[in-house]
JSON list of C-alpha atoms in Angstrom, two decimals:
[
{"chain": "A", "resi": 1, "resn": "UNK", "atom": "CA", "xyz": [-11.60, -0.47, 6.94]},
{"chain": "A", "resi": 2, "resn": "UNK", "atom": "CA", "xyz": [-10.47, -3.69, 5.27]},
{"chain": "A", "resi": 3, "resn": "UNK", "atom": "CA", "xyz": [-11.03, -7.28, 6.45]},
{"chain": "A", "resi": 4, "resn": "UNK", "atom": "CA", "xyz": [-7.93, -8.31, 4.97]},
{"chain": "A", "resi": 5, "resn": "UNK", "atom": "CA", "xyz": [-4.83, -6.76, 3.38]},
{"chain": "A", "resi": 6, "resn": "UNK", "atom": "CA", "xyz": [-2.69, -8.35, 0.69]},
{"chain": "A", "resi": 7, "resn": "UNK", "atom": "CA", "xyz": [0.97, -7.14, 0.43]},
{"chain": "A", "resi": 8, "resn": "UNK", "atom": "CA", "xyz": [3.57, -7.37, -1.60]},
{"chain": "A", "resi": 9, "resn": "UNK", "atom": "CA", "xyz": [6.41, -5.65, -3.51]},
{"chain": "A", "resi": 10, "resn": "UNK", "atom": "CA", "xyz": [5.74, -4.43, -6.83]},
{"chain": "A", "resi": 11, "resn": "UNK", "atom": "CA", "xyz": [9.19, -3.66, -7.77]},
{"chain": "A", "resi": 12, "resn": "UNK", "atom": "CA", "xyz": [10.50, -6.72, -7.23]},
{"chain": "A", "resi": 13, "resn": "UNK", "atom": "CA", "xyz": [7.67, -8.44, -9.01]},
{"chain": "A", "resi": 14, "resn": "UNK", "atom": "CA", "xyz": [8.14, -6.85, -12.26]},
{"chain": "A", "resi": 15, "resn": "UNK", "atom": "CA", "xyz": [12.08, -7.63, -11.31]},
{"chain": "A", "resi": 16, "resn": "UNK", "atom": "CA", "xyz": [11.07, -11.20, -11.53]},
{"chain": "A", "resi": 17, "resn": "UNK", "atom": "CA", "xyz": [8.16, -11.51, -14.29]},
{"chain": "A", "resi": 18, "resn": "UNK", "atom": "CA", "xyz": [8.28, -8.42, -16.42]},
{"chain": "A", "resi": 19, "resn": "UNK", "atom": "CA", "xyz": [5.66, -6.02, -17.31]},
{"chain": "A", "resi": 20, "resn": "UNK", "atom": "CA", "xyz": [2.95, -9.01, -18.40]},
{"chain": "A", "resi": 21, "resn": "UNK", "atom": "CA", "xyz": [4.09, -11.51, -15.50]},
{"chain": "A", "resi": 22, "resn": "UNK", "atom": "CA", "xyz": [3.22, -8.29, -13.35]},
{"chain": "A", "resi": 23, "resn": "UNK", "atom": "CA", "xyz": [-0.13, -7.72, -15.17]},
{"chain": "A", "resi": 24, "resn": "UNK", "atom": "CA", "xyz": [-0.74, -11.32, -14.98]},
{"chain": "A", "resi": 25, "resn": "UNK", "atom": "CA", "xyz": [-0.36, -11.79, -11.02]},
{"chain": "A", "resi": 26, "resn": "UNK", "atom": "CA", "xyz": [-2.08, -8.26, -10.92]},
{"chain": "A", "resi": 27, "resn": "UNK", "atom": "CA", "xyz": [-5.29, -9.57, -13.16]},
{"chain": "A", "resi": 28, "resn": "UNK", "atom": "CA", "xyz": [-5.04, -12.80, -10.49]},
{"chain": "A", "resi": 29, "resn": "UNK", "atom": "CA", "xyz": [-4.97, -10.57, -7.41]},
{"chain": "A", "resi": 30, "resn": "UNK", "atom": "CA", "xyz": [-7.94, -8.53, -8.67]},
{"chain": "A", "resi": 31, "resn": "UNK", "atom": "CA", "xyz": [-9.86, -11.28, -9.29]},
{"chain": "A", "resi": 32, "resn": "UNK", "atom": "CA", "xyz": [-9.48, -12.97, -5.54]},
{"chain": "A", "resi": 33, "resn": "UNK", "atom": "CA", "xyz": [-10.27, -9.71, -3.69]},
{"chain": "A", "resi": 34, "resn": "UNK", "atom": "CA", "xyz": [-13.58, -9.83, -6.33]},
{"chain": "A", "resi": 35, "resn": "UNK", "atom": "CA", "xyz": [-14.11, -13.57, -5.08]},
{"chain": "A", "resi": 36, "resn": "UNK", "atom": "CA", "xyz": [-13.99, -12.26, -1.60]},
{"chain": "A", "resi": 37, "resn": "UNK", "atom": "CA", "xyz": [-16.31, -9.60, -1.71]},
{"chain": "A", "resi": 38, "resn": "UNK", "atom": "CA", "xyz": [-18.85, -12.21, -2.84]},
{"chain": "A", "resi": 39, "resn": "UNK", "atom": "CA", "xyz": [-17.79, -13.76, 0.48]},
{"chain": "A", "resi": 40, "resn": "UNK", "atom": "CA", "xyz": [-18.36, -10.38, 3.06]},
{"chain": "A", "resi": 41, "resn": "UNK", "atom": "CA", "xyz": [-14.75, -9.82, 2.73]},
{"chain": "A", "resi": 42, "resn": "UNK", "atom": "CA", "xyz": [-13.44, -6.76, 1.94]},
{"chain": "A", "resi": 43, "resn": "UNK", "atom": "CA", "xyz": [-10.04, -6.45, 0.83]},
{"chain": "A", "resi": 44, "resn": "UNK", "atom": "CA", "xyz": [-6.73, -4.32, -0.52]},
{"chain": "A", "resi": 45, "resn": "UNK", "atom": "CA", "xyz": [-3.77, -5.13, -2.39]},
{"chain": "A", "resi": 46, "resn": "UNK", "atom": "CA", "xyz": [-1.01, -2.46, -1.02]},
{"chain": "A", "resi": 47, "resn": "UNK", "atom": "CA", "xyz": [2.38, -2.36, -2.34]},
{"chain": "A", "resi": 48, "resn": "UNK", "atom": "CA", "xyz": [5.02, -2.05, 0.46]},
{"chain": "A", "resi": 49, "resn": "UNK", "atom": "CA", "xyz": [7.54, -0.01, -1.85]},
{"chain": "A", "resi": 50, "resn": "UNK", "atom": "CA", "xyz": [5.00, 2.81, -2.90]},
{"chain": "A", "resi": 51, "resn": "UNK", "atom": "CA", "xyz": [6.09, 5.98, -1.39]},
{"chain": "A", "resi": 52, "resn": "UNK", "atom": "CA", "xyz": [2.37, 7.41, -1.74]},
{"chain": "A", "resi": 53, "resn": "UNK", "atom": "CA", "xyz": [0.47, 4.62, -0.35]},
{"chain": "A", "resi": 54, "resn": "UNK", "atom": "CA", "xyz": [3.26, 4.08, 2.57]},
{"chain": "A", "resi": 55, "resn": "UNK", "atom": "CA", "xyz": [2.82, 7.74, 3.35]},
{"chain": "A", "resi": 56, "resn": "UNK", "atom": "CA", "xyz": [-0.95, 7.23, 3.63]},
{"chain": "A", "resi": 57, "resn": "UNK", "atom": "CA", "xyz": [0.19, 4.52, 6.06]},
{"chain": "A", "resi": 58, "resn": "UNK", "atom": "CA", "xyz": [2.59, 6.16, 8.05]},
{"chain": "A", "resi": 59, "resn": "UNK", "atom": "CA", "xyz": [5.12, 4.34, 6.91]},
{"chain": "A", "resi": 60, "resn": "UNK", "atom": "CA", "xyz": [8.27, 4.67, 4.50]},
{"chain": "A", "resi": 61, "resn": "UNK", "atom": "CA", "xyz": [8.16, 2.87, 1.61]},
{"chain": "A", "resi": 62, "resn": "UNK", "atom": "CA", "xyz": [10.75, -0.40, 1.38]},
{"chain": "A", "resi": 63, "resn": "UNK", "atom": "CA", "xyz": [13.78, 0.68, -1.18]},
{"chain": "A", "resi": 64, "resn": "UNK", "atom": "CA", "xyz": [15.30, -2.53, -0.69]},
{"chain": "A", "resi": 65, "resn": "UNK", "atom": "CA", "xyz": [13.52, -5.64, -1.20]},
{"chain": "A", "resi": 66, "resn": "UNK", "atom": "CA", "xyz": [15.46, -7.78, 0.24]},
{"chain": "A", "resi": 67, "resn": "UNK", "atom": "CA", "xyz": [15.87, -5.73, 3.51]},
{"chain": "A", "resi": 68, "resn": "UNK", "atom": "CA", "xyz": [13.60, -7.57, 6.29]},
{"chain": "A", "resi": 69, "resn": "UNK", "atom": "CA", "xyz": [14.31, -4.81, 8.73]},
{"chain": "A", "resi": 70, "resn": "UNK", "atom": "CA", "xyz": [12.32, -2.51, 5.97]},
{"chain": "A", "resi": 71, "resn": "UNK", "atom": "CA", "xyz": [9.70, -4.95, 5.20]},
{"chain": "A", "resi": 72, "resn": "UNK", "atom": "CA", "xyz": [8.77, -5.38, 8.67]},
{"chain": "A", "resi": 73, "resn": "UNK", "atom": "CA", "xyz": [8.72, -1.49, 9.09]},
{"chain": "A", "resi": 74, "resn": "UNK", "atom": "CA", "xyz": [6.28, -1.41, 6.32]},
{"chain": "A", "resi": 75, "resn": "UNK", "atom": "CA", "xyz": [3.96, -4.68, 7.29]},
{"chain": "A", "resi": 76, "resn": "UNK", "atom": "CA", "xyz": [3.41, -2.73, 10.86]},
{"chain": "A", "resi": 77, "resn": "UNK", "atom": "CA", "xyz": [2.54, 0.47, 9.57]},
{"chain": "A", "resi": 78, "resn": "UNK", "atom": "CA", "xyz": [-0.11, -0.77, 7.07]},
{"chain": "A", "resi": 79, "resn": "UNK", "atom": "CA", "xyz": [-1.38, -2.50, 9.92]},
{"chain": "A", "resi": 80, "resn": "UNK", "atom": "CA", "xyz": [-1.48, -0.10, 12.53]},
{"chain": "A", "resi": 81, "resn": "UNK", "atom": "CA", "xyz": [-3.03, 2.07, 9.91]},
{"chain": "A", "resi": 82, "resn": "UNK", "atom": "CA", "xyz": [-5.58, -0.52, 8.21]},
{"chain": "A", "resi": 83, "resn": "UNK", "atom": "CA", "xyz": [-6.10, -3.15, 11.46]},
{"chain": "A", "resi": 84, "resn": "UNK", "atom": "CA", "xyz": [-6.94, -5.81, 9.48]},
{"chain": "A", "resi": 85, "resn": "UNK", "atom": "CA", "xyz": [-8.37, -9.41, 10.17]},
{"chain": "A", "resi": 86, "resn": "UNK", "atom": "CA", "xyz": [-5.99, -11.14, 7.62]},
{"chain": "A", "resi": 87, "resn": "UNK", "atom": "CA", "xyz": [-2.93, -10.20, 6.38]},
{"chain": "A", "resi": 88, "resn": "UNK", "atom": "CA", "xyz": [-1.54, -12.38, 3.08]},
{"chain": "A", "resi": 89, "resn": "UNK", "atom": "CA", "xyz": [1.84, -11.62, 1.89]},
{"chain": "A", "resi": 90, "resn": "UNK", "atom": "CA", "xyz": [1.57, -12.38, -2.01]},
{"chain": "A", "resi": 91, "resn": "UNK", "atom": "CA", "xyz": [5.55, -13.40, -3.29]},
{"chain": "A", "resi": 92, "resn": "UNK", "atom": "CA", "xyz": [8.14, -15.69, -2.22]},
{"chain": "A", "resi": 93, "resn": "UNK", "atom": "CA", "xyz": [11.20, -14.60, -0.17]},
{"chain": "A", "resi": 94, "resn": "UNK", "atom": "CA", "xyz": [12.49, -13.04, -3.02]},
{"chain": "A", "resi": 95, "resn": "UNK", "atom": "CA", "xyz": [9.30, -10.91, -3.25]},
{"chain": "A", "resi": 96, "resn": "UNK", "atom": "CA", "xyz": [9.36, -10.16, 0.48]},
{"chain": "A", "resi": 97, "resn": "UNK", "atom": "CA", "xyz": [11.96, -11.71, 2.57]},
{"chain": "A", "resi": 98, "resn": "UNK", "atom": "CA", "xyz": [11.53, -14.19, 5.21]},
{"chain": "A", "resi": 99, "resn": "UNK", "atom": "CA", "xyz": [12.78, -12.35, 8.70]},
{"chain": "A", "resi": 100, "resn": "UNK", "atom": "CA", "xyz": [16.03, -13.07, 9.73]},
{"chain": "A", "resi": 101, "resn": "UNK", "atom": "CA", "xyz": [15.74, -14.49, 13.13]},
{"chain": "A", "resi": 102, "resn": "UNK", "atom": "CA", "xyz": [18.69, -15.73, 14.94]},
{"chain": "A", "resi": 103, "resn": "UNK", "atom": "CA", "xyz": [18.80, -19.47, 15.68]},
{"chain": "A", "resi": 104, "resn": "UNK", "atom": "CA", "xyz": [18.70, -20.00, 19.83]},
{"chain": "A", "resi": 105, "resn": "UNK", "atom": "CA", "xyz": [19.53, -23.62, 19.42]},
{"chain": "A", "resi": 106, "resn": "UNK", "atom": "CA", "xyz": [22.24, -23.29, 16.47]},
{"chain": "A", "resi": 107, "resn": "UNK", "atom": "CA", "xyz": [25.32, -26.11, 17.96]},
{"chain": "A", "resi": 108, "resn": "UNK", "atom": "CA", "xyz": [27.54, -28.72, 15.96]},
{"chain": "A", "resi": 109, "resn": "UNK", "atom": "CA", "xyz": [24.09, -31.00, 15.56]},
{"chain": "A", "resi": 110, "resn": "UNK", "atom": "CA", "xyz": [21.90, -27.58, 14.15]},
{"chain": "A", "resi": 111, "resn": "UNK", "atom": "CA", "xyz": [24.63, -25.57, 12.26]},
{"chain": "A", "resi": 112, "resn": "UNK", "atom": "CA", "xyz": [21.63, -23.07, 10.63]},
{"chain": "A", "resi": 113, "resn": "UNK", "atom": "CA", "xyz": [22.56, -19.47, 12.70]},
{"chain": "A", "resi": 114, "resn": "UNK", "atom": "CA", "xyz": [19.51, -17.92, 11.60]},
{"chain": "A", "resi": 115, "resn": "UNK", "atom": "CA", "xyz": [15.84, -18.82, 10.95]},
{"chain": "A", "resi": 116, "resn": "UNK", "atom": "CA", "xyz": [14.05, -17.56, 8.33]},
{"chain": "A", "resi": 117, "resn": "UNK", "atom": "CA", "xyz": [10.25, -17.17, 8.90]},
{"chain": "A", "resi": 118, "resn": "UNK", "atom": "CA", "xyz": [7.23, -15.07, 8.74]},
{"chain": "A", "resi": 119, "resn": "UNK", "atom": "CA", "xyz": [6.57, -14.76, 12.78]},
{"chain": "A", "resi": 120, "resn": "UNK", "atom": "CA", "xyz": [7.32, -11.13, 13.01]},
{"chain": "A", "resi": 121, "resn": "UNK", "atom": "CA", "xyz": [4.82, -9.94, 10.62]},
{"chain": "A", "resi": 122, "resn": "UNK", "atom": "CA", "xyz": [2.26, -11.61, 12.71]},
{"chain": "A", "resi": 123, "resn": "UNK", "atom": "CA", "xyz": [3.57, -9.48, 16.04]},
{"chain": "A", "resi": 124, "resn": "UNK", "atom": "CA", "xyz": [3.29, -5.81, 16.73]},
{"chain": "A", "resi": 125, "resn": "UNK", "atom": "CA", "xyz": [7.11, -5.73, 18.27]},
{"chain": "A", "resi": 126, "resn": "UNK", "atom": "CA", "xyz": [9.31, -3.26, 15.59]},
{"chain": "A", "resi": 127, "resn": "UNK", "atom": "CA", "xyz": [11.59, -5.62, 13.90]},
{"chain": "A", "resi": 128, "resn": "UNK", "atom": "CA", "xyz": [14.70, -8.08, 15.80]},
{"chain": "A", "resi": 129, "resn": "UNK", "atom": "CA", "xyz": [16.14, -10.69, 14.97]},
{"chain": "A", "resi": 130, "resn": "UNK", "atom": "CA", "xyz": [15.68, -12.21, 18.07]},
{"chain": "A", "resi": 131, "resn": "UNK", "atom": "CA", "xyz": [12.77, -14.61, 18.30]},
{"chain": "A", "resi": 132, "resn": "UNK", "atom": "CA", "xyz": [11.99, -13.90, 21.87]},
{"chain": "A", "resi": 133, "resn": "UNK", "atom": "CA", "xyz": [10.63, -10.59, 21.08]},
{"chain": "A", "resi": 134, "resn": "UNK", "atom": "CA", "xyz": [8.15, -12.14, 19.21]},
{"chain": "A", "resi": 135, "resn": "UNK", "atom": "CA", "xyz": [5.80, -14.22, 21.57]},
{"chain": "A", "resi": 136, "resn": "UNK", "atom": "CA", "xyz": [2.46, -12.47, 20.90]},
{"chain": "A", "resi": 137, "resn": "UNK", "atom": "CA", "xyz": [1.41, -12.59, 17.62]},
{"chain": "A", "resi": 138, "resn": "UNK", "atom": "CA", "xyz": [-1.70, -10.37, 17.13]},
{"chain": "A", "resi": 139, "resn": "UNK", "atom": "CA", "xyz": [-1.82, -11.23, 13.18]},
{"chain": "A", "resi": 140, "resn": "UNK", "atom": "CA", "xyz": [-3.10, -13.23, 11.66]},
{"chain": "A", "resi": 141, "resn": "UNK", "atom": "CA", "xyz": [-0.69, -14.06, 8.54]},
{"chain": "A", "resi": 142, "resn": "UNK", "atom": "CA", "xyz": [-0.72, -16.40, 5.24]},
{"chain": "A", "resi": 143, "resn": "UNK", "atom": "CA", "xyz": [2.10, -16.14, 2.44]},
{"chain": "A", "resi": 144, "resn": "UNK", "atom": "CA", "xyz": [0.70, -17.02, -1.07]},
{"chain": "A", "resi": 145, "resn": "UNK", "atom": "CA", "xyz": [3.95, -17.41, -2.45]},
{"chain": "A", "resi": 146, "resn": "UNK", "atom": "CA", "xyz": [5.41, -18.40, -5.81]},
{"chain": "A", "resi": 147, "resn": "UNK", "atom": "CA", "xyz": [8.76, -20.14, -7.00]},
{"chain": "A", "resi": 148, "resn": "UNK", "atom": "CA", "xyz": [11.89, -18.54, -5.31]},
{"chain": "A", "resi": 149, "resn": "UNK", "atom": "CA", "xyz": [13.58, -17.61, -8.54]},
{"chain": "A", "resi": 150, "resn": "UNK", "atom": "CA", "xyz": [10.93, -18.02, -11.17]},
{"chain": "A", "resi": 151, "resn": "UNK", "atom": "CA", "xyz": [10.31, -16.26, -14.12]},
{"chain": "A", "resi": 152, "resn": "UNK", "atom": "CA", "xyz": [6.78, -18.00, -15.15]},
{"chain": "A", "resi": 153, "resn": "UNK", "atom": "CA", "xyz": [3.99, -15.98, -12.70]},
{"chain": "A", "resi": 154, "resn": "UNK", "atom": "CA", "xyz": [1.61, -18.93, -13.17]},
{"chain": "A", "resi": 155, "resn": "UNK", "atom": "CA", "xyz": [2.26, -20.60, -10.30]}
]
């Protein structure tokens, strides 16, 4: 078992930085689940769009990055899988998306019809977009994200 699973999309990462922004953010992620096993913790990075490792998970492996409806299928199989303490998605939205949630208070003064957030990761209900489905959150979640839209992986 792990104590805490990080999670991201490696297609969509080497989208964004290349093959050495990947290696880069890779070399990074390495080092923090080192620096947390000098803490007790023990921890994975899984890719949500690996076929193999979703398969090992139960789940089917996100094709689409930008699909929250497939991200959140993912997220719940690697955790009903791996139960972990923490879960940290590593990316901005346009590394894994924000779910879509519809806005119960959009009027004239709020305009926004939908509001985008990570609550649904931290529940065990399958995906929806609306927010009342989500009351329980059993998860506990963290996004270490970077720039929406970058192209320099240091930050």
């Amino acid at each position: 078992m792990h104590d805490k699973i990080i999670t991201t999309n490696r297609s969509a990462l080497r989208a964004k930085y290349g093959l050495v922004g990947f290696d880069a953010i890779r070399n990074a992620v390495n080092y923090l689940i080192a620096a947390d096993a000098r803490r007790g913790l023990r921890s994975r990075l899984v890719f949500l769009d690996d076929a193999t490792t979703m398969k090992r998970h139960g789940g089917r492996a996100v094709t689409d990055a930008t699909d929250p409806r497939q991200n959140k299928a993912a997220v719940d199989a690697i955790c009903r899988k791996t139960n972990p303490e923490y879960l940290m998605i590593l990316g901005a939205p346009d590394v894994v998306p924000h779910q879509d949630l519809r806005n119960p208070i959009a009027t004239g003064d709020d305009p926004d019809r939908t509001v985008p957030g990570d609550l649904p990761y931290s529940c065990e209900a399958p995906y929806s977009r609306d927010v009342a489905t989500f009351k329980g959150p059993t998860r506990v979640v963290g996004r270490l994200p970077d720039l929406t839209g970058g192209t320099e992986p240091s930050h």
